[in-house]
Coordinates of C-alpha atoms and ligand atoms in Angstrom, one line a residue:
X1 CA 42.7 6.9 23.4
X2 CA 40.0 9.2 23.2
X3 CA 39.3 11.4 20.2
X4 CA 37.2 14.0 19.6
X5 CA 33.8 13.9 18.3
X6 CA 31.3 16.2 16.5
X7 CA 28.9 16.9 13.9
X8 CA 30.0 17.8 10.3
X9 CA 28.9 20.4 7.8
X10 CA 27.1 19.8 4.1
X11 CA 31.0 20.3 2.0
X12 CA 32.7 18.1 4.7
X13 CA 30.5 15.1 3.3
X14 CA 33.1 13.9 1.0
X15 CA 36.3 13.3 3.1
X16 CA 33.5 12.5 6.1
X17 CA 32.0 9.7 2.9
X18 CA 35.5 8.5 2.6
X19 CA 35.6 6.8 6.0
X20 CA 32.7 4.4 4.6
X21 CA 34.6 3.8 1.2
X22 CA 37.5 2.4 3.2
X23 CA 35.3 0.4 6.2
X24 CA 32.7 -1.2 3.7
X25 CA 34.6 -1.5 1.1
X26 CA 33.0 0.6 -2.5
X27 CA 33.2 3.6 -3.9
X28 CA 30.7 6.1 -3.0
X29 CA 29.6 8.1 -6.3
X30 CA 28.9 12.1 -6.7
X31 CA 25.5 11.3 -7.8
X32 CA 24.5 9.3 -4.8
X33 CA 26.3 11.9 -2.3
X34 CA 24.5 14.7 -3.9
X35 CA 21.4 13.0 -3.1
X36 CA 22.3 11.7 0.5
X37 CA 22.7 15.5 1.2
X38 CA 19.0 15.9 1.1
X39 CA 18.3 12.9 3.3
X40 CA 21.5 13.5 5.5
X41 CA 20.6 14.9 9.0
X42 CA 23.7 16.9 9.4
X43 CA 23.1 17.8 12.3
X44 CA 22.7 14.4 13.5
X45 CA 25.9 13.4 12.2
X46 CA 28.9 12.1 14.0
X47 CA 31.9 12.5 13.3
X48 CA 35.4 10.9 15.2
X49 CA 38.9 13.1 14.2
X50 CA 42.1 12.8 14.8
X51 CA 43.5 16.4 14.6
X52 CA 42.2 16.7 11.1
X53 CA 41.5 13.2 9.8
X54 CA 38.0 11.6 10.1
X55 CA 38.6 8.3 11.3
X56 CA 35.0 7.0 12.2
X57 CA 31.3 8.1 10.9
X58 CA 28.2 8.0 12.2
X59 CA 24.5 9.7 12.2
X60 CA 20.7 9.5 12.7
X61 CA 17.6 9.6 10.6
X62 CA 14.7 11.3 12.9
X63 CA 12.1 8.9 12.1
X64 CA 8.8 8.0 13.4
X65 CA 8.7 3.9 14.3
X66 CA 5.3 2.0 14.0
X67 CA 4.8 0.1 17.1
X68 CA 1.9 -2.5 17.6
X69 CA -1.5 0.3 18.3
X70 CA 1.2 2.5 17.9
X71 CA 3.6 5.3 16.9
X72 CA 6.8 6.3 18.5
X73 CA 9.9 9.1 17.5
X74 CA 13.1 7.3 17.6
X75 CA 16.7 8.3 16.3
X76 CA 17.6 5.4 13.2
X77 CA 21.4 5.2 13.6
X78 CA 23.3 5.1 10.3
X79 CA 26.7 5.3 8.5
X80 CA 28.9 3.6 11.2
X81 CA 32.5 3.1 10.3
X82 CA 35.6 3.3 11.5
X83 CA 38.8 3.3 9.6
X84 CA 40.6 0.1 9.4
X85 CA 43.9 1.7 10.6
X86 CA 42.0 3.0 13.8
X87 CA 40.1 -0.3 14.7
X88 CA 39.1 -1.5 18.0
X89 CA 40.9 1.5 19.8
X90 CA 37.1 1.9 21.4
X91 CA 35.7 4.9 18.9
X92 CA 33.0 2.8 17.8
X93 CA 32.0 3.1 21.6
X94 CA 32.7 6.6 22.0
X95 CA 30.4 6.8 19.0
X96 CA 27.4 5.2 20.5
X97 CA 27.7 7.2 24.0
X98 CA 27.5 10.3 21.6
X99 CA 24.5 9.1 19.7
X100 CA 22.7 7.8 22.8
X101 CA 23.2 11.2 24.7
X102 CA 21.5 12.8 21.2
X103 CA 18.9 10.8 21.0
X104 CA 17.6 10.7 24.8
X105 CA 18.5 15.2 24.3
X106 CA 15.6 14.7 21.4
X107 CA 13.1 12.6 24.3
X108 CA 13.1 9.6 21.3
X109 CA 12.8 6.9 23.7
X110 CA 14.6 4.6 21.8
X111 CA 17.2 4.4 19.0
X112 CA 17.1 1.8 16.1
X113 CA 19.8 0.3 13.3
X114 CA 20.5 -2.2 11.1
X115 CA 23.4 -4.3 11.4
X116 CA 25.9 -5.1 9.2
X117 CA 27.2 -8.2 11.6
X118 CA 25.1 -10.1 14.4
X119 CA 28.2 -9.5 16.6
X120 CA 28.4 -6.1 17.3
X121 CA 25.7 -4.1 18.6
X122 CA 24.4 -6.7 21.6
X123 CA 27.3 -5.1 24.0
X124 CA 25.2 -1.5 23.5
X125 CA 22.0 -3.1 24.7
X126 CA 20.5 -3.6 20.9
X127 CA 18.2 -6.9 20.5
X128 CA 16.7 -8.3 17.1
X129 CA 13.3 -6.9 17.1
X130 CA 12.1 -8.3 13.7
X131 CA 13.1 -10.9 11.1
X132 CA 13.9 -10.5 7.2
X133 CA 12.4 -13.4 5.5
X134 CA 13.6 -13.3 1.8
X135 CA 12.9 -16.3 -0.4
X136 CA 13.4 -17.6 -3.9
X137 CA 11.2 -19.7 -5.9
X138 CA 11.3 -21.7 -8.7
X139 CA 8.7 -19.8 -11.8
X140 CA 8.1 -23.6 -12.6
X141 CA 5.9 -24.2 -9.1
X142 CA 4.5 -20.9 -8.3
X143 CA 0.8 -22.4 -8.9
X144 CA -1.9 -20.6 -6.8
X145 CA -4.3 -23.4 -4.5
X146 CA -6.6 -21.1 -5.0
X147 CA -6.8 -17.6 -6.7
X148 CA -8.5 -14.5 -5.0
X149 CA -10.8 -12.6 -6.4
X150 CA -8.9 -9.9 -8.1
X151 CA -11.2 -7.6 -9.6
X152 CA -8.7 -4.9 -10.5
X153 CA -6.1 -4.6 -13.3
X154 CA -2.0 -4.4 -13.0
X155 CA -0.3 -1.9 -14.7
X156 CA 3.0 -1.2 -15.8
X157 CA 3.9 2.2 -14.5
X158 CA 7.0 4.9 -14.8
X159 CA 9.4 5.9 -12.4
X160 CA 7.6 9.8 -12.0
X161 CA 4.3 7.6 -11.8
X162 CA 5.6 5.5 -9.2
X163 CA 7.3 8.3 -7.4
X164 CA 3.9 10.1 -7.3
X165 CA 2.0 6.7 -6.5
X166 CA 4.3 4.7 -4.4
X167 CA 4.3 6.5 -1.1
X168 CA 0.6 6.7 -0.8
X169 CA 0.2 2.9 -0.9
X170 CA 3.4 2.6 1.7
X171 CA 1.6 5.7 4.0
X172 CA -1.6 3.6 4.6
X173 CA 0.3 0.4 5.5
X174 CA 2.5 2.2 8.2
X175 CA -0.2 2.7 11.1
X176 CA -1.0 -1.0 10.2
X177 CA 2.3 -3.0 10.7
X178 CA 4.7 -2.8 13.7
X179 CA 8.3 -2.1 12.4
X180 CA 7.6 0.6 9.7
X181 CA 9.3 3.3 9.2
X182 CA 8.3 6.8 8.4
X183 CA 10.1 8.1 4.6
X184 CA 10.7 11.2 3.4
X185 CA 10.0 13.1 0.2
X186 CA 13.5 13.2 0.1
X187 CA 14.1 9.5 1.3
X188 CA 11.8 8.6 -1.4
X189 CA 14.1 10.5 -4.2
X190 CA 16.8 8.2 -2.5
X191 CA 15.3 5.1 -2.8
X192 CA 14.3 5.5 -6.2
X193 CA 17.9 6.9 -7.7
X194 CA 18.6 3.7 -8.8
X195 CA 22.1 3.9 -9.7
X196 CA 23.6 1.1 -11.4
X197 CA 26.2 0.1 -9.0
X198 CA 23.2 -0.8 -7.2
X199 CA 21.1 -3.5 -9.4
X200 CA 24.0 -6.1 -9.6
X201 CA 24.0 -6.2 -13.3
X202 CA 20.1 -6.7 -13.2
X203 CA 18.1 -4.0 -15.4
X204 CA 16.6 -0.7 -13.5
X205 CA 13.7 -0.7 -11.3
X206 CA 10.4 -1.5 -13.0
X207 CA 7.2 -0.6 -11.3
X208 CA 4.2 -2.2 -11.4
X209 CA 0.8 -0.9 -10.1
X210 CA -2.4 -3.1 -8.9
X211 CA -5.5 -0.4 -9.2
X212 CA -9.4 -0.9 -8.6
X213 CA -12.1 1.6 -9.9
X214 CA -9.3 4.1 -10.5
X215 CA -7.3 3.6 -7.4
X216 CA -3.6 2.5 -6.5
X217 CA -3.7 0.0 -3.7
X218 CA -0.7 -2.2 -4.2
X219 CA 2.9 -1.2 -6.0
X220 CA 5.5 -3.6 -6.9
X221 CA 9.0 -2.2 -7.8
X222 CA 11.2 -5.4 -9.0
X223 CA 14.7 -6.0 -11.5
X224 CA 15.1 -8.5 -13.9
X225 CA 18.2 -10.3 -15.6
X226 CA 18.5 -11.8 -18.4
X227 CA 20.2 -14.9 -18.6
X228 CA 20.5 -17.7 -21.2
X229 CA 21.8 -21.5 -20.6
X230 CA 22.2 -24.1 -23.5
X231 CA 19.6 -22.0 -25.5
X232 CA 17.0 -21.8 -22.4
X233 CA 15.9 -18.6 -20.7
X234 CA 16.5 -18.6 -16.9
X235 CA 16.3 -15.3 -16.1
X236 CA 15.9 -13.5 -12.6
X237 CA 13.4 -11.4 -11.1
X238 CA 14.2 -9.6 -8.1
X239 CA 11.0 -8.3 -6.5
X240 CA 12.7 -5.9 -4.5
X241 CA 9.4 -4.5 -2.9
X242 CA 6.1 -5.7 -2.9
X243 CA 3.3 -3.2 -0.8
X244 CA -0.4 -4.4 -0.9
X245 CA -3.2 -2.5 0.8
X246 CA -5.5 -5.5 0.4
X247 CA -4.8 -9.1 0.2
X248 CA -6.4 -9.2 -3.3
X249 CA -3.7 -6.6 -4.4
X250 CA -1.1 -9.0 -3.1
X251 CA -1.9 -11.8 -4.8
X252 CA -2.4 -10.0 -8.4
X253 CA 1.1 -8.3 -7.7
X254 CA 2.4 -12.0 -7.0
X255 CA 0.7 -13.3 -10.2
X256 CA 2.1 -10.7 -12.3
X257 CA 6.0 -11.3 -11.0
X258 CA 5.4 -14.9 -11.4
X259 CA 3.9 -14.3 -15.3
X260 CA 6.6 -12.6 -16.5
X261 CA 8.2 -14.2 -19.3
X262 CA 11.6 -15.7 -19.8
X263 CA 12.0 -15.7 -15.9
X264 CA 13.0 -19.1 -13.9
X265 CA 13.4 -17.8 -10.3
X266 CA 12.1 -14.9 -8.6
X267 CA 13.8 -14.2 -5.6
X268 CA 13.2 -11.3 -2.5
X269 CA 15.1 -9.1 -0.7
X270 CA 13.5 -8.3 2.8
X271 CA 10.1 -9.8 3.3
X272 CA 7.8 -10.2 6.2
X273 CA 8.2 -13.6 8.4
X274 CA 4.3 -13.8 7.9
X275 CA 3.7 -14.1 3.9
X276 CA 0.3 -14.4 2.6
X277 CA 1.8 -16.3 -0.3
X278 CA 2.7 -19.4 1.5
X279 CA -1.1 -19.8 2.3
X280 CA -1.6 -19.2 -1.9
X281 CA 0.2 -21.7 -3.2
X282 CA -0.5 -24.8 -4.5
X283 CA 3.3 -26.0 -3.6
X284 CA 4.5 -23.9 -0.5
X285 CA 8.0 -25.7 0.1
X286 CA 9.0 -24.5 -3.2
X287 CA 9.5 -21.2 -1.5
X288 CA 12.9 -21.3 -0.2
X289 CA 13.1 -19.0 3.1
X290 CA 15.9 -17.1 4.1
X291 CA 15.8 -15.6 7.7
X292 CA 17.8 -13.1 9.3
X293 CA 17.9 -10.3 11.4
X294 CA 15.6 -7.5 10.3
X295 CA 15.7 -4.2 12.5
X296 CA 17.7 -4.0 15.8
X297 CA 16.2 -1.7 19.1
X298 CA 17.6 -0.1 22.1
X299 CA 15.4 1.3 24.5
X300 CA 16.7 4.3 26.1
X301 CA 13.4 5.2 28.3
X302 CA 11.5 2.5 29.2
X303 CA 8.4 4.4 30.4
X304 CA 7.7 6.3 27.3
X305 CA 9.2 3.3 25.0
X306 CA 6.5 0.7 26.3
X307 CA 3.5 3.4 26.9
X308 CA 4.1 4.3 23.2
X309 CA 2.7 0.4 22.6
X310 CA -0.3 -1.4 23.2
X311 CA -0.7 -4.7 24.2
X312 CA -2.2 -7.7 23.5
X313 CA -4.6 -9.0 26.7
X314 CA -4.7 -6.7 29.6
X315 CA -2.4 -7.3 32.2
X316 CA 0.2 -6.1 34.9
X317 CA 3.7 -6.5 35.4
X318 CA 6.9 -5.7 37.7
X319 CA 10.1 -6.5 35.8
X320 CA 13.7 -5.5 36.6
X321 CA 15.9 -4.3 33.6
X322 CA 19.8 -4.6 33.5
X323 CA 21.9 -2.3 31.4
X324 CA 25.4 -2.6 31.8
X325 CA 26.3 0.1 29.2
X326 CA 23.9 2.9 30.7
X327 CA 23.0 2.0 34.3
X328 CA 20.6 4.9 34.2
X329 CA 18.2 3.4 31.8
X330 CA 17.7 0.1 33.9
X331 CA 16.0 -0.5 37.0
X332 CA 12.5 -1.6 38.4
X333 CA 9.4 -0.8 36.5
X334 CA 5.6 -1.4 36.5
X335 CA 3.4 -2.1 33.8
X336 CA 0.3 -2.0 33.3
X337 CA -1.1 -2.3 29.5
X338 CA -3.3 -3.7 27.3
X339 CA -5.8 -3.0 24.0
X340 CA -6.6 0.4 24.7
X341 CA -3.6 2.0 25.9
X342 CA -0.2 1.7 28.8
X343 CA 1.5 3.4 31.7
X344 CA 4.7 2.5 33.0
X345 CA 6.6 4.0 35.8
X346 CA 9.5 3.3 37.9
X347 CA 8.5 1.0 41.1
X348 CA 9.7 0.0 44.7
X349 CA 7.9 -3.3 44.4
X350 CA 9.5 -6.8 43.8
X351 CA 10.0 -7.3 40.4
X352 CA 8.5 -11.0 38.7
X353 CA 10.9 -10.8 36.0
X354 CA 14.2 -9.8 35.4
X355 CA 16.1 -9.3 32.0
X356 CA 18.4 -7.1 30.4
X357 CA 18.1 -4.3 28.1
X358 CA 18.5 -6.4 25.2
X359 CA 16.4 -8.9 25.5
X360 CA 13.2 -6.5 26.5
X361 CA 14.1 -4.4 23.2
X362 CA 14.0 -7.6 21.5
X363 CA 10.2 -8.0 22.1
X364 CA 9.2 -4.4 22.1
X365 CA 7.7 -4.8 18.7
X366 CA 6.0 -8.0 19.4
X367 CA 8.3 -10.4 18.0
X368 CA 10.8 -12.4 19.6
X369 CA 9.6 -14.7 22.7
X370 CA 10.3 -14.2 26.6
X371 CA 9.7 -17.8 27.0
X372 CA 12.8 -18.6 25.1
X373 CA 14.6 -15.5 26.8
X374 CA 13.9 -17.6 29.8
X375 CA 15.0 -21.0 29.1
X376 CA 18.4 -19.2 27.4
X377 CA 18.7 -18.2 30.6
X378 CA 18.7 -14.5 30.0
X379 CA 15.0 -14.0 31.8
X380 CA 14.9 -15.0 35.3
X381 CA 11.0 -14.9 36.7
X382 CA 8.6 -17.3 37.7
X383 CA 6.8 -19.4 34.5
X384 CA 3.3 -17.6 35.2
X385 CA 4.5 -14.3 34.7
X386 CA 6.8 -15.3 31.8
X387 CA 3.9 -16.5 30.0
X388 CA 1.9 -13.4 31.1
X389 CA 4.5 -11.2 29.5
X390 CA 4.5 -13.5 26.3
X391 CA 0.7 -12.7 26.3
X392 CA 0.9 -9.0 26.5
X393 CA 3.8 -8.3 24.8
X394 CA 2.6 -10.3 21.2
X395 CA 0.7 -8.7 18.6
X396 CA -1.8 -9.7 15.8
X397 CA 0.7 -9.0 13.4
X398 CA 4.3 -9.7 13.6
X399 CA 6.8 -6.9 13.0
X400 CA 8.6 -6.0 9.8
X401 CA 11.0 -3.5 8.9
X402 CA 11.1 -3.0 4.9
X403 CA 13.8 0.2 5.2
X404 CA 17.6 0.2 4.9
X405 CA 19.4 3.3 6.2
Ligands
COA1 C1 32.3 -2.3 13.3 C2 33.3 -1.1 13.5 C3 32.5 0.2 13.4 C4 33.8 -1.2 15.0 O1 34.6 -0.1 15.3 P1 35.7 -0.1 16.4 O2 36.1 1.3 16.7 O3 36.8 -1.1 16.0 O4 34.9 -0.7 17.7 P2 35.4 -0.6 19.2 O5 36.9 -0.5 19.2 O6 34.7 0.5 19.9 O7 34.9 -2.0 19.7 C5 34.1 -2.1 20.8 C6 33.9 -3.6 21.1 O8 33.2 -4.2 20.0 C7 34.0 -5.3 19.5 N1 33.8 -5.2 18.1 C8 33.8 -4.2 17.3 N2 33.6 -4.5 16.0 C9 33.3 -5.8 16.0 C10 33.0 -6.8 15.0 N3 32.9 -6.4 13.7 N4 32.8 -8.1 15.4 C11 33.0 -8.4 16.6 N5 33.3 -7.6 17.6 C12 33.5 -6.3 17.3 C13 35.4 -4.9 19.9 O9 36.2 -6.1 19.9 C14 35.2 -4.3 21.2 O10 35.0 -5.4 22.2 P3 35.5 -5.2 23.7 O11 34.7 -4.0 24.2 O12 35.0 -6.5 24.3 O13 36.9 -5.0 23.7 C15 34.4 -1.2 12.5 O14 35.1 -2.4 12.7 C16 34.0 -1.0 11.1 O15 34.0 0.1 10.6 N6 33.6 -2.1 10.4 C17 33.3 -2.1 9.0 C18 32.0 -1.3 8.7 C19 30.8 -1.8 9.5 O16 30.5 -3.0 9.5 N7 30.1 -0.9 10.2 C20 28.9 -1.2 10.9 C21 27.7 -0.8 10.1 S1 26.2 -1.3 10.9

C-alpha cells in the first residue's frame, strides 16, 4: 500500500509529534515542541497520511559534516516513526526514497542519522561511520600517572554563561575532528533546555569552564545524583559533554569531574573511541568502555562525497560500488586523493575493488577498516589494493560524532 507523502506546516507539529509519542514510547511536552519549532526544518519534514491521519514522521537537519581535511553539506535525517498499527506495510521505505530524492535535490552528497536499532538502516545503503565510546569509572581509581601542566583555573559557570561560552569552544574543535556536526543558535537553545524528563532524576546541567589568561578553551556540561547507601555517599556524575581546545584543558576538566565530592562513579554518554584520559591515568582498566555505533552514512554522490575528503598517503584507486536500493548511485569510479586535496570521477577502467554502498560509507570518515570488509567477505579486490585503500582512506584522528538529532 502506498500512501501519500509530504511536508508539514509549523501548527501541524502536534498531531505530526504524536506519531513519535506512540513509536518511541514518551510523551512529548509543549515546552520542548515549542522549542523544536525553531530547530525544525519544516520544510524538510516528512510526513506519511492516510487520508487525514499521520501515520509515519520523518525530516532533516541541513547540516554541514566535518570530514578528515574537510567539510561537506549533508541532510541529518531525523524523527523517524511509524505508527505501530501501520508497521512494516513498507512506509518506512517510501520514507527514505522521499528523503534521498530531497537530499540529492539540495546537491548534499550524502545523508547522515543515528539509529535507534543496528538492524534497520543497512537495507538503505547506511554503514557505521564512527563509534560511541562511553565509560564509567570508579572516583576511587581515577589517579593521574602523570598530571599536565594546567596553568589555567576551572570555573563554575551559569547556564547564560555557558550558552554564550559553550559554542565558541565547540566552533574551534569542528574543522579539527571528522564526524562533527555544525549547531545552530537555535540548536544550541535546544540542547541546553534541559527539561527534567530528560536528566533521569539526576539534577540540571552544571557547567564548568577551564580558562587561561582570560580565555575559555574547554567547557564541561555534566549531572549529578545524589545517592546514599548504609550512610555512605555514592553519588553519580554524568559528564554529559566534555570539549577541550587543548589537551591541558582536558585533563583539568577531568580533574575537576573526578574532585567533586560525595561522587563514586562518573560515567559518559558519547565519547570519542580515542580518549586522552586512558593515556592519564595511573589505572586505565578502571575505565569501563562501552562501544557502540556512533553516526551512520549514506553516500548519495560518490564523486563530490569523497572529493569533499582528503586522504591520508597519496594514491589512486578504481573500485566498483554496489547499491541495490538506488542503482544510480553505484557504479565504477576513479580516485585519486591524498594530503592536499581529491578528484573522483566515474571510469571505464577495471575496477581493483568492489564493495557496496555500505561498506564504502562506513569508512568515509576514516574509521572502520576495508581489510576487515574484505575478509567479511563484503570487499572483493586483490590484498595490495585493499591495503592501499586502508592507507588512504584512515586519518590522524578517528571520527566522532558528539550530536543527537
Ligand atoms: C523502524 C520503523 C520506522 C520501521 O517502519 P516500517 O514502516 O515498519 O518499515 P518498513 O515496513 O518500510 O520496513 C522495511 C524493511 O525493514 C524491516 N524493518 C523495519 N523496521 C525494523 C526493525 N526495527 N528491525 C528489523 N527490521 C526492520 C522490515 O521488516 C522490512 O524488511 P523487508 O524489506 O525485508 O520486508 C518503525 O518500526 C518504528 O517506528 N519503530 C519505532 C521508532 C524507531 O525506532 N524509529 C527509528 C528511529 S532512528
Amino acid at each position: 500500500m502506498s500512501y501519500l507523502i509530504r511536508p508539514i506546516v509549523p501548527d501541524e507539529l502536534r498531531a505530526f509529534a504524536q506519531v513519535w509519542e506512540r513509536a518511541f514510547n514518551f510523551d512529548e511536552k509543549d515546552e520542548e515542541l515549542e522549542a523544536l519549532k525553531k530547530t525544525f526544518e519544516f520544510d524538510r519534514s516528512i510526513a506519511a497520511l492516510d487520508g487525514e491521519q499521520f501515520v509515519g514522521t520523518g525530516g532533516a537537519f541541513s547540516f554541514a559534516l566535518t570530514t578528515p581535511g574537510g567539510s561537506v553539506s549533508t541532510g541529518g535525517l531525523t524523527a523517524i516513526a511509524v505508527l505501530p498499527t501501520y508497521r512494516r506495510q513498507g512506509i518506512l521505505t517510501d520514507i527514505m526514497r522521499y528523503h534521498f530524492d530531497e537530499v540529492r535535490s539540495r546537491e548534499e552528497p550524502l545523508s547522515v542519522l543515528r539509529a535507534s536499532e543496528s538492524t534497520i538502516y543497512g537495507r538503505y545503503g547506511y554503514g557505521v561511520a564512527t563509534i560511541d565510546a562511553g565509560f564509567e569509572i570508579d572516583r576511587r581509581h581515577t589517579n593521574f600517572a602523570a598530571k599536565l601542566p594546567t596553568p589555567g583555573q576551572v570555573r563554575l559557570i551559569d547556564k547564560d554563561e555557558a550558552r554564550l561560552t559553550m559554542p565558541a569552544i565547540y566552533e574551534r574543535l569542528i574543522p579539527l575532528w571528522p564526524g562533527f556536526l555544525s549547531r545552530s543558535g537555535a540548536e544550541w537553545d535546544l540542547y541546553l533546555l534541559d527539561m527534567e524528563h530528560w536528566r533521569d532524576g539526576m539534577t540540571s546541567n552544571r557547567f564548568v569552564i577551564y580558562e587561561e589568561k582570560g580565555e575559555a578553551i574547554g567547557y564541561l556540561r555534566y549531572r549529578a545524583r545524589e545517592k546514599w547507601e548504609q550512610g555512605h555517599a555514592v553519588g553519580e556524575l554524568l559528564a554529559a559533554e566534555l570539549m577541550a581546545v587543548t589537551p591541558a584543558a582536558e585533563s583539568a576538566l577531568w580533574d575537576y569531574a573526578f574532585s567533586v565530592d560525595l561522587i563514586q562513579t562518573i560515567k559518559t554518554q558519547s565519547r570519542p573511541a580515542e580518549e586522552l584520559l586512558s593515556e592519564l591515568l595511573a589505572d586505565p582498566r578502571r575505565m569501563k568502555i562501552k562501544r557502540g555505533d556512533g553516526l551512520w552514512a549514506r553516500l548519495l554522490d560518490i564523486p563530490a562525497s569523497l572529493a569533499g575528503r582528503r586522504y591520508a598517503s597519496e594514491g589512486q584507486l578504481v573500485f566498483e560500488v554496489v547499491d541495490s536500493f538506488l542503482p544510480d548511485v553505484g557504479g565504477v569510479f576513479e580516485l585519486e586523493g591524498g594530503p592536499d586535496g581529491a578528484a573522483c570521477r566515474r571510469s571505464t577502467a577495471t575496477p581493483e575493488l568492489k564493495l557496496d554502498v555500505a561498506g564504502l560509507s562506513s569508512r568515509y570518515l576514516g574509521d572502520g577498516s576495508f581489510r576487515l570488509l574484505h575478509e567479511a567477505g563484503r570487499l572483493t579486490g586483490e590484498v595490495e589494493a585493499v591495503r592501499r585503500a586502508d592507507q588512504m582512506f584512515g586519518w590522524d584522528r578517528l571520527p566522532w560524532c558528539p550530536n543527537y538529532f
